[in-house]
Amino acid sequence: MNLHEREAAVRRLLEQEPAPVVPPDLYGEVVRRGKGMLRRGKAVRRLLWLVLLGAVVVFTVWAATARPWVEPPSETTPPLTGW
C-alpha cells in the first residue's frame, strides 16, 4: 500500500458518518510506547558516544606509544663512498 492509498483509506475512515470509536486506553498505551522509544534512543546515543570516546582513547594511547610520525631508524648502514 503506497502513500496515496493510505491517505485515501484514512480519509474514507474519517468521512464515515458515525466516527470510529477510539479505545479509551489507547492514549496511555501510546504514551508508554513513546517513552520507551525515547529511552531506547537516549541509551543508543549514550552507547555510541561511549564507543567514540573509547576509540579516541585507544587511538591516543596507540599514537603515544607507537609514534607513527617518527621515521624509524635505518637497520643498515649506508655505503661508504669517497674514501
CSV table of N, CA and C in Angstrom, one decimal:
chain,number,residue,atom,x,y,z
A,1,MET,N,0.8,-1.2,0.0
A,1,MET,CA,0.0,0.0,0.0
A,1,MET,C,0.9,1.2,0.0
A,2,ASN,N,0.8,2.0,-1.0
A,2,ASN,CA,1.6,3.2,-1.1
A,2,ASN,C,1.0,4.4,-0.3
A,3,LEU,N,1.7,5.5,-0.4
A,3,LEU,CA,1.3,6.7,0.4
A,3,LEU,C,-0.1,7.2,0.0
A,4,HIS,N,-0.4,7.2,-1.3
A,4,HIS,CA,-1.7,7.8,-1.7
A,4,HIS,C,-2.8,6.8,-1.3
A,5,GLU,N,-2.6,5.5,-1.4
A,5,GLU,CA,-3.7,4.6,-1.0
A,5,GLU,C,-3.9,4.7,0.5
A,6,ARG,N,-2.9,4.9,1.3
A,6,ARG,CA,-3.0,5.0,2.8
A,6,ARG,C,-3.8,6.3,3.1
A,7,GLU,N,-3.4,7.4,2.4
A,7,GLU,CA,-4.1,8.6,2.7
A,7,GLU,C,-5.6,8.5,2.3
A,8,ALA,N,-5.9,7.8,1.2
A,8,ALA,CA,-7.3,7.7,0.8
A,8,ALA,C,-8.1,6.8,1.8
A,9,ALA,N,-7.4,5.8,2.3
A,9,ALA,CA,-8.1,4.9,3.3
A,9,ALA,C,-8.4,5.7,4.6
A,10,VAL,N,-7.4,6.5,5.0
A,10,VAL,CA,-7.7,7.4,6.2
A,10,VAL,C,-8.8,8.4,6.0
A,11,ARG,N,-8.8,9.0,4.8
A,11,ARG,CA,-9.9,9.9,4.5
A,11,ARG,C,-11.2,9.2,4.5
A,12,ARG,N,-11.3,8.0,4.0
A,12,ARG,CA,-12.6,7.3,4.0
A,12,ARG,C,-13.0,7.0,5.4
A,13,LEU,N,-12.1,6.6,6.2
A,13,LEU,CA,-12.4,6.3,7.6
A,13,LEU,C,-12.9,7.6,8.3
A,14,LEU,N,-12.3,8.7,8.1
A,14,LEU,CA,-12.6,10.0,8.8
A,14,LEU,C,-13.9,10.5,8.2
A,15,GLU,N,-14.3,10.2,7.0
A,15,GLU,CA,-15.5,10.8,6.4
A,15,GLU,C,-16.7,9.9,6.7
A,16,GLN,N,-16.6,8.8,7.4
A,16,GLN,CA,-17.7,8.0,7.7
A,16,GLN,C,-18.6,8.8,8.7
A,17,GLU,N,-19.9,8.6,8.6
A,17,GLU,CA,-20.8,9.4,9.4
A,17,GLU,C,-20.7,9.0,10.9
A,18,PRO,N,-20.8,7.8,11.3
A,18,PRO,CA,-20.5,7.6,12.7
A,18,PRO,C,-19.0,7.4,12.9
A,19,ALA,N,-18.4,8.4,13.6
A,19,ALA,CA,-17.0,8.4,13.7
A,19,ALA,C,-16.5,7.1,14.4
A,20,PRO,N,-15.3,6.5,13.9
A,20,PRO,CA,-14.9,5.3,14.5
A,20,PRO,C,-14.5,5.5,16.0
A,21,VAL,N,-14.8,4.5,16.8
A,21,VAL,CA,-14.6,4.6,18.2
A,21,VAL,C,-13.2,4.3,18.6
A,22,VAL,N,-12.6,5.2,19.3
A,22,VAL,CA,-11.2,5.0,19.7
A,22,VAL,C,-11.2,4.4,21.1
A,23,PRO,N,-10.4,3.3,21.3
A,23,PRO,CA,-10.4,2.7,22.6
A,23,PRO,C,-9.9,3.7,23.7
A,24,PRO,N,-10.5,3.6,24.9
A,24,PRO,CA,-10.2,4.6,25.9
A,24,PRO,C,-8.7,4.5,26.5
A,25,ASP,N,-8.1,3.3,26.4
A,25,ASP,CA,-6.8,3.1,26.9
A,25,ASP,C,-5.7,3.3,25.9
A,26,LEU,N,-6.1,3.8,24.7
A,26,LEU,CA,-5.1,4.0,23.6
A,26,LEU,C,-4.1,5.0,23.9
A,27,TYR,N,-4.5,6.1,24.5
A,27,TYR,CA,-3.6,7.2,24.8
A,27,TYR,C,-2.5,6.8,25.8
A,28,GLY,N,-2.9,6.1,26.8
A,28,GLY,CA,-1.9,5.6,27.8
A,28,GLY,C,-0.9,4.6,27.1
A,29,GLU,N,-1.4,3.8,26.3
A,29,GLU,CA,-0.5,2.8,25.6
A,29,GLU,C,0.5,3.6,24.7
A,30,VAL,N,0.0,4.6,24.0
A,30,VAL,CA,0.8,5.3,23.0
A,30,VAL,C,1.9,6.1,23.8
A,31,VAL,N,1.5,6.7,24.9
A,31,VAL,CA,2.5,7.4,25.8
A,31,VAL,C,3.5,6.5,26.3
A,32,ARG,N,3.1,5.3,26.8
A,32,ARG,CA,4.1,4.3,27.3
A,32,ARG,C,5.1,3.9,26.2
A,33,ARG,N,4.5,3.6,25.0
A,33,ARG,CA,5.4,3.2,23.9
A,33,ARG,C,6.4,4.3,23.5
A,34,GLY,N,5.9,5.5,23.5
A,34,GLY,CA,6.7,6.6,23.1
A,34,GLY,C,7.8,6.9,24.1
A,35,LYS,N,7.5,6.8,25.4
A,35,LYS,CA,8.5,6.9,26.4
A,35,LYS,C,9.6,5.8,26.3
A,36,GLY,N,9.2,4.6,26.0
A,36,GLY,CA,10.2,3.5,25.8
A,36,GLY,C,11.1,3.8,24.6
A,37,MET,N,10.5,4.3,23.5
A,37,MET,CA,11.3,4.6,22.3
A,37,MET,C,12.3,5.8,22.6
A,38,LEU,N,11.8,6.8,23.3
A,38,LEU,CA,12.7,7.9,23.7
A,38,LEU,C,13.9,7.4,24.6
A,39,ARG,N,13.5,6.5,25.5
A,39,ARG,CA,14.5,5.9,26.4
A,39,ARG,C,15.6,5.1,25.7
A,40,ARG,N,15.1,4.3,24.7
A,40,ARG,CA,16.0,3.4,23.9
A,40,ARG,C,16.9,4.3,23.1
A,41,GLY,N,16.3,5.4,22.5
A,41,GLY,CA,17.1,6.3,21.6
A,41,GLY,C,18.2,6.9,22.4
A,42,LYS,N,17.9,7.4,23.6
A,42,LYS,CA,18.8,8.0,24.5
A,42,LYS,C,19.9,7.0,24.9
A,43,ALA,N,19.6,5.8,25.2
A,43,ALA,CA,20.6,4.8,25.5
A,43,ALA,C,21.5,4.5,24.4
A,44,VAL,N,20.9,4.4,23.2
A,44,VAL,CA,21.8,4.2,22.0
A,44,VAL,C,22.7,5.3,21.7
A,45,ARG,N,22.2,6.6,21.9
A,45,ARG,CA,23.1,7.7,21.7
A,45,ARG,C,24.3,7.7,22.7
A,46,ARG,N,24.0,7.4,24.0
A,46,ARG,CA,25.0,7.3,25.0
A,46,ARG,C,26.0,6.2,24.7
A,47,LEU,N,25.5,5.1,24.3
A,47,LEU,CA,26.4,4.0,23.9
A,47,LEU,C,27.3,4.4,22.8
A,48,LEU,N,26.8,5.0,21.8
A,48,LEU,CA,27.6,5.5,20.6
A,48,LEU,C,28.7,6.5,21.1
A,49,TRP,N,28.3,7.4,22.0
A,49,TRP,CA,29.3,8.4,22.5
A,49,TRP,C,30.4,7.7,23.3
A,50,LEU,N,30.0,6.7,24.1
A,50,LEU,CA,31.0,5.9,24.8
A,50,LEU,C,31.9,5.2,23.9
A,51,VAL,N,31.4,4.6,22.9
A,51,VAL,CA,32.2,3.9,21.9
A,51,VAL,C,33.2,4.8,21.2
A,52,LEU,N,32.7,6.0,20.8
A,52,LEU,CA,33.5,7.0,20.2
A,52,LEU,C,34.6,7.5,21.2
A,53,LEU,N,34.3,7.7,22.4
A,53,LEU,CA,35.3,8.1,23.4
A,53,LEU,C,36.3,7.0,23.6
A,54,GLY,N,35.9,5.8,23.7
A,54,GLY,CA,36.8,4.7,23.8
A,54,GLY,C,37.8,4.6,22.6
A,55,ALA,N,37.2,4.8,21.4
A,55,ALA,CA,38.1,4.8,20.2
A,55,ALA,C,39.1,5.9,20.3
A,56,VAL,N,38.7,7.1,20.7
A,56,VAL,CA,39.7,8.2,20.8
A,56,VAL,C,40.7,7.9,21.8
A,57,VAL,N,40.4,7.3,22.9
A,57,VAL,CA,41.4,7.0,24.0
A,57,VAL,C,42.3,5.9,23.5
A,58,VAL,N,41.8,4.9,22.8
A,58,VAL,CA,42.7,3.8,22.3
A,58,VAL,C,43.6,4.4,21.2
A,59,PHE,N,43.1,5.2,20.3
A,59,PHE,CA,44.0,5.8,19.3
A,59,PHE,C,45.0,6.7,19.9
A,60,THR,N,44.7,7.5,20.9
A,60,THR,CA,45.7,8.4,21.6
A,60,THR,C,46.8,7.5,22.3
A,61,VAL,N,46.4,6.5,23.0
A,61,VAL,CA,47.4,5.6,23.6
A,61,VAL,C,48.3,5.0,22.6
A,62,TRP,N,47.7,4.5,21.5
A,62,TRP,CA,48.5,3.8,20.4
A,62,TRP,C,49.4,4.9,19.8
A,63,ALA,N,49.0,6.1,19.5
A,63,ALA,CA,49.8,7.1,18.9
A,63,ALA,C,50.9,7.5,19.8
A,64,ALA,N,50.7,7.6,21.1
A,64,ALA,CA,51.7,8.0,22.1
A,64,ALA,C,52.8,6.9,22.2
A,65,THR,N,52.4,5.6,22.1
A,65,THR,CA,53.4,4.6,22.3
A,65,THR,C,54.1,4.2,20.9
A,66,ALA,N,53.4,4.2,19.8
A,66,ALA,CA,54.0,3.8,18.6
A,66,ALA,C,54.6,4.9,17.9
A,67,ARG,N,54.2,6.2,18.1
A,67,ARG,CA,54.8,7.4,17.5
A,67,ARG,C,54.9,7.2,16.0
A,68,PRO,N,53.8,7.0,15.2
A,68,PRO,CA,53.9,6.7,13.8
A,68,PRO,C,54.4,7.9,13.0
A,69,TRP,N,54.6,9.1,13.5
A,69,TRP,CA,55.1,10.2,12.8
A,69,TRP,C,56.6,10.3,12.8
A,70,VAL,N,57.2,9.5,13.6
A,70,VAL,CA,58.7,9.5,13.7
A,70,VAL,C,59.2,8.4,12.6
A,71,GLU,N,60.3,8.9,11.9
A,71,GLU,CA,60.9,7.9,10.9
A,71,GLU,C,61.6,6.9,11.7
A,72,PRO,N,61.4,5.6,11.3
A,72,PRO,CA,62.1,4.6,12.1
A,72,PRO,C,63.6,4.6,11.7
A,73,PRO,N,64.5,4.2,12.7
A,73,PRO,CA,65.9,4.2,12.4
A,73,PRO,C,66.3,3.2,11.3
A,74,SER,N,67.3,3.5,10.5
A,74,SER,CA,67.6,2.6,9.4
A,74,SER,C,68.3,1.3,10.1
A,75,GLU,N,68.1,0.2,9.5
A,75,GLU,CA,68.6,-1.0,10.0
A,75,GLU,C,69.9,-1.4,9.4
A,76,THR,N,70.3,-0.7,8.3
A,76,THR,CA,71.6,-1.0,7.6
A,76,THR,C,72.4,0.3,7.6
A,77,THR,N,73.7,0.2,7.5
A,77,THR,CA,74.5,1.4,7.4
A,77,THR,C,74.6,1.8,5.9
A,78,PRO,N,74.6,3.1,5.6
A,78,PRO,CA,74.8,3.5,4.3
A,78,PRO,C,76.1,3.1,3.7
A,79,PRO,N,76.2,2.9,2.4
A,79,PRO,CA,77.5,2.5,1.8
A,79,PRO,C,78.5,3.7,2.0
A,80,LEU,N,79.8,3.3,2.3
A,80,LEU,CA,80.8,4.3,2.4
A,80,LEU,C,81.5,4.5,1.1
A,81,THR,N,81.4,5.8,0.6
A,81,THR,CA,82.0,6.1,-0.7
A,81,THR,C,82.8,7.3,-0.5
A,82,GLY,N,83.8,7.5,-1.4
A,82,GLY,CA,84.6,8.7,-1.4
A,82,GLY,C,85.7,8.7,-0.4
A,83,TRP,N,86.3,7.6,0.0
A,83,TRP,CA,87.4,7.5,0.9
A,83,TRP,C,88.7,8.0,0.3
